[in-house]
Coordinates of C-alpha atoms in Angstrom, one line a residue:
M119 CA 36.2 116.1 110.8
A120 CA 35.7 115.0 107.3
W121 CA 32.2 116.5 107.0
F122 CA 33.5 119.9 108.2
G123 CA 35.8 120.3 105.3
K124 CA 33.2 119.6 102.6
R125 CA 31.0 122.4 101.1
R126 CA 27.9 121.8 99.1
T127 CA 27.4 124.0 96.1
I128 CA 24.1 125.0 94.5
P129 CA 24.1 124.9 90.7
D130 CA 23.7 128.2 89.1
G131 CA 20.3 129.2 87.7
L132 CA 18.2 127.3 90.2
W133 CA 17.3 130.3 92.4
M134 CA 16.5 133.9 91.7
R135 CA 15.9 137.0 93.8
C136 CA 12.5 138.6 93.6
D137 CA 12.7 142.3 92.6
A138 CA 9.9 143.2 95.0
C139 CA 10.3 141.3 98.2
S140 CA 14.1 140.5 97.8
Q141 CA 13.5 136.9 98.8
M142 CA 15.3 134.0 97.1
V143 CA 12.8 131.9 95.2
Y144 CA 13.1 128.7 93.3
K145 CA 13.2 129.6 89.6
R146 CA 11.2 126.6 88.4
E147 CA 8.4 127.4 90.9
V148 CA 8.3 131.0 89.5
E149 CA 8.2 129.7 86.0
Q150 CA 5.4 127.3 86.7
A151 CA 3.5 130.2 88.3
L152 CA 3.8 132.1 85.0
W153 CA 6.7 134.2 86.2
V154 CA 4.9 135.4 89.4
C155 CA 6.7 135.4 92.7
P156 CA 5.2 132.7 95.0
K157 CA 6.0 134.7 98.1
C158 CA 4.6 138.2 97.3
Q159 CA 2.8 137.7 93.9
F160 CA 5.1 140.2 92.2
H161 CA 4.7 139.8 88.4
F162 CA 8.0 139.6 86.6
S163 CA 8.4 141.2 83.2
L164 CA 7.9 138.9 80.3
S165 CA 9.5 138.8 76.9
S166 CA 7.1 139.0 73.9
A167 CA 7.7 135.3 73.2
Q168 CA 6.8 134.4 76.8
R169 CA 3.7 136.5 76.7
I170 CA 2.6 134.9 73.4
R171 CA 3.2 131.5 74.9
I172 CA 1.2 132.3 78.1
V173 CA -1.7 134.2 76.6
L174 CA -2.4 132.8 73.2
D175 CA -3.6 129.4 72.0
E176 CA -0.6 127.3 71.1
G177 CA 0.5 127.7 67.5
S178 CA -2.1 130.3 66.6
F179 CA 0.1 133.4 66.4
Q180 CA 0.8 134.8 62.9
E181 CA 3.2 137.7 63.1
T182 CA 2.8 140.7 60.8
D183 CA 5.3 143.4 59.7
A184 CA 8.2 141.3 61.0
D185 CA 10.6 142.9 58.4
L186 CA 10.3 146.5 59.8
A187 CA 13.7 147.5 61.3
P188 CA 14.9 150.9 62.7
T189 CA 17.4 153.2 61.0
D190 CA 19.5 156.1 62.3
P191 CA 18.1 159.2 60.7
L192 CA 19.7 161.6 63.2
G193 CA 23.2 160.0 63.3
F194 CA 22.7 159.9 67.1
V195 CA 25.6 159.1 69.4
D196 CA 25.6 158.8 73.2
R197 CA 27.7 156.2 74.9
M198 CA 27.8 154.5 71.5
P199 CA 26.4 155.2 68.0
Y200 CA 22.8 154.3 67.7
P201 CA 23.3 151.6 65.0
E202 CA 25.7 149.8 67.4
R203 CA 23.2 150.0 70.2
L204 CA 20.5 148.6 67.9
E205 CA 22.7 145.8 66.8
E206 CA 23.6 144.9 70.4
Y207 CA 19.9 144.6 71.4
Q208 CA 18.9 142.8 68.2
K209 CA 21.5 140.2 69.0
R210 CA 20.5 140.0 72.7
T211 CA 16.8 139.7 72.1
G212 CA 16.4 138.2 68.6
L213 CA 14.0 141.0 67.8
K214 CA 14.4 143.8 65.3
D215 CA 12.7 146.3 67.6
A216 CA 10.6 146.4 70.8
A217 CA 7.1 145.4 69.5
V218 CA 5.7 142.2 68.0
T219 CA 2.3 142.3 66.3
G220 CA 0.1 139.7 64.7
R221 CA -3.2 137.8 64.7
G222 CA -4.0 134.9 66.9
T223 CA -6.6 133.2 69.0
L224 CA -7.2 133.3 72.8
E225 CA -9.3 130.4 74.0
G226 CA -10.7 130.2 70.5
R227 CA -11.5 133.9 70.1
E228 CA -9.7 135.5 67.2
A229 CA -8.1 138.9 67.7
F230 CA -5.2 141.0 66.6
F231 CA -2.4 141.4 69.2
G232 CA 0.5 143.5 70.0
F233 CA 3.3 142.8 72.5
M234 CA 5.9 145.2 73.7
D235 CA 9.2 143.7 74.9
S236 CA 11.0 145.6 77.6
R237 CA 14.3 143.8 76.9
F238 CA 14.7 145.9 73.8
I239 CA 15.9 149.4 75.0
M240 CA 13.2 149.3 77.7
A241 CA 10.5 148.9 75.1
S242 CA 11.0 152.6 74.2
M243 CA 8.9 153.8 71.3
G244 CA 10.8 154.8 68.2
S245 CA 9.6 155.0 64.6
V246 CA 9.3 151.2 64.1
V247 CA 7.3 150.6 67.3
G248 CA 5.0 153.5 66.4
E249 CA 4.6 152.2 62.8
K250 CA 3.9 148.6 63.9
I251 CA 1.3 149.8 66.4
A252 CA -0.4 152.1 63.9
R253 CA -0.4 149.2 61.3
A254 CA -1.8 146.9 63.9
F255 CA -5.0 149.0 64.1
E256 CA -5.2 149.0 60.3
H257 CA -4.8 145.3 60.1
A258 CA -7.4 144.7 62.8
H259 CA -9.9 146.8 60.9
E260 CA -9.1 145.1 57.6
L261 CA -9.6 141.7 59.3
R262 CA -12.6 143.0 61.3
L263 CA -11.0 141.8 64.5
P264 CA -10.8 143.3 68.0
I265 CA -7.3 144.4 69.1
V266 CA -5.5 143.7 72.3
L267 CA -2.2 145.4 73.1
F268 CA 0.1 144.4 75.9
C269 CA 1.9 147.6 76.8
A270 CA 5.3 148.0 78.6
S271 CA 7.6 150.9 78.1
G272 CA 10.0 153.4 79.5
G273 CA 8.8 156.0 77.0
A274 CA 9.9 157.6 73.8
R275 CA 13.3 156.6 72.3
M276 CA 15.6 159.6 72.8
Q277 CA 18.0 158.3 70.0
E278 CA 15.3 159.2 67.5
G279 CA 14.5 162.6 68.9
C280 CA 11.3 164.3 67.6
L281 CA 10.7 161.4 65.3
S282 CA 9.9 159.2 68.3
L283 CA 7.6 161.9 69.8
M284 CA 5.7 162.0 66.5
Q285 CA 4.7 158.3 67.1
M286 CA 2.5 159.5 69.9
I287 CA 0.3 161.4 67.4
K288 CA 0.4 158.6 64.9
T289 CA -0.6 155.8 67.2
S290 CA -3.3 158.0 68.9
A291 CA -4.8 158.9 65.5
A292 CA -4.7 155.2 64.4
A293 CA -6.5 154.2 67.6
R294 CA -9.2 156.9 67.1
R295 CA -9.8 155.9 63.5
Y296 CA -10.2 152.2 64.5
R297 CA -12.6 153.2 67.3
D298 CA -14.7 155.4 65.0
L299 CA -15.0 152.5 62.6
G300 CA -16.5 150.3 65.3
G301 CA -13.5 148.4 66.6
L302 CA -12.9 147.0 70.1
Y303 CA -9.6 148.0 71.6
I304 CA -8.3 146.5 74.9
T305 CA -5.0 147.6 76.5
V306 CA -3.2 145.5 79.1
L307 CA -0.8 147.6 81.1
T308 CA 2.2 145.7 82.5
N309 CA 5.1 146.7 84.6
P310 CA 6.3 149.4 83.8
T311 CA 4.2 151.4 81.3
Y312 CA 5.4 155.0 81.3
A313 CA 5.9 158.3 79.4
G314 CA 5.1 158.6 75.7
V315 CA 3.5 155.2 75.4
M316 CA 1.3 155.8 78.4
A317 CA 0.5 159.3 77.2
S318 CA -0.7 158.0 73.8
F319 CA -2.1 154.6 72.7
A320 CA -1.7 152.8 76.0
S321 CA -4.3 155.0 77.7
L322 CA -6.8 155.0 74.9
G323 CA -8.3 151.6 75.1
D324 CA -12.0 151.1 75.2
I325 CA -11.2 148.7 78.1
I326 CA -8.0 149.3 80.2
V327 CA -6.8 146.5 82.5
A328 CA -3.5 146.0 84.2
E329 CA -1.4 143.3 86.0
P330 CA -1.1 143.6 89.8
H331 CA 1.3 146.2 91.1
A332 CA 2.3 147.4 87.6
M333 CA 3.9 150.9 87.7
I334 CA 1.9 153.2 85.4
G335 CA 2.4 156.9 84.7
F336 CA 4.0 159.6 82.6
T337 CA 7.2 160.2 84.6
G338 CA 8.8 158.7 87.7
A339 CA 7.3 159.5 91.1
R340 CA 10.6 160.9 92.3
V341 CA 10.7 163.5 89.5
I342 CA 7.1 164.5 90.2
A343 CA 7.8 164.8 93.9
Q344 CA 10.9 167.0 93.3
T345 CA 9.1 169.1 90.7
L346 CA 6.0 169.8 92.8
N347 CA 8.0 169.9 96.0
T348 CA 5.4 167.7 97.7
E349 CA 5.0 164.3 99.2
L350 CA 3.1 161.9 97.0
P351 CA 0.3 159.5 98.2
E352 CA 1.2 156.0 99.2
G353 CA 1.1 153.6 96.3
F354 CA 1.2 156.5 93.8
Q355 CA 1.4 155.2 90.1
T356 CA 0.7 151.6 91.0
A357 CA -2.1 149.7 89.2
E358 CA -4.0 149.6 92.5
F359 CA -3.8 153.4 92.9
M360 CA -5.0 153.8 89.3
L361 CA -7.9 151.5 89.8
E362 CA -9.0 153.3 93.0
H363 CA -8.9 156.6 91.1
G364 CA -10.9 155.4 88.1
F365 CA -8.2 155.1 85.5
L366 CA -8.3 151.3 85.1
D367 CA -11.3 149.1 84.6
R368 CA -9.8 146.0 86.2
I369 CA -6.6 144.5 87.7
I370 CA -6.2 140.9 86.5
H371 CA -3.7 138.4 87.9
R372 CA -1.6 136.8 85.2
K373 CA -3.0 133.3 85.9
D374 CA -6.5 134.7 85.1
L375 CA -5.6 136.8 82.0
R376 CA -6.6 134.3 79.3
K377 CA -10.0 133.6 80.9
E378 CA -10.8 137.3 81.7
L379 CA -9.7 138.5 78.3
A380 CA -11.8 135.8 76.6
L381 CA -14.8 137.0 78.6
L382 CA -14.2 140.6 77.6
L383 CA -13.9 139.7 73.9
D384 CA -17.3 137.9 74.3
Y385 CA -19.0 140.7 76.1
C386 CA -17.8 143.5 73.9
P387 CA -17.6 142.4 70.2
P388 CA -16.6 145.0 67.6
T389 CA -19.4 146.8 65.8
F390 CA -17.8 147.3 62.4
G391 CA -20.1 148.6 59.6
D392 CA -20.3 147.0 56.2
P393 CA -17.0 146.7 54.5
P394 CA -16.3 149.1 51.6
G395 CA -18.1 148.1 48.4
H396 CA -20.5 145.8 50.3
A397 CA -24.0 145.9 48.9
P398 CA -26.7 145.4 51.5
T399 CA -29.0 142.5 50.9
A400 CA -32.6 143.1 50.1
P401 CA -35.1 142.6 53.0

């Protein structure tokens, strides 16, 4: 029969497989749901540009320190020389490194923002990421703004050795200075947030929230289970497990992030003192 010999084809790019439930889902439907699976509510990873578009008021973002770019101080070579790896990811993502920072508004509330992009070497923290995060706290203080950091990372960047580990100290110290000066620091943990980033600035927010089912921890559950030779609790390292055990303040669905973050910025304004050189007015 004529109909038997014809085969209908589906154009490429219309469907995608969910990483969590393995179901095929209509890509446009996922995109309209802010890159959340309509079947299981799994939150897909976002690029920094997608995150800015979803969270901030349109056209409000003003990037800072965009010229910072990594170098190769150790002459590191694994499967390829580090400079070649950097060039590959810079071409692939259009970014110089794994963090984008700047000021912007969220439902009219002005704040300083940082966005980590897992497309760039799994948002690993090297010297540039650490420097941009540290400067973000300094900029936020100078502008007398709260700071909101969207964290995602596989950890420290091994190609920069101990220089990457030093960023844990630098970013933690910057966060503490900013807090001591009266700033408000909110961290949003996304999937996944691990290792050196989690063990430093990502865990130091005055308010710590996460997206649903985000994986959060220092090292992978399998490594922990093998090291301790024990069976880990169900749901270990998920955002829900962390909330239950008191590490998180809230879990916020992506569709509610703008509204909820705006409320937090209203409820907890920074308490900066007078700027340097400011003369108090007479009573």
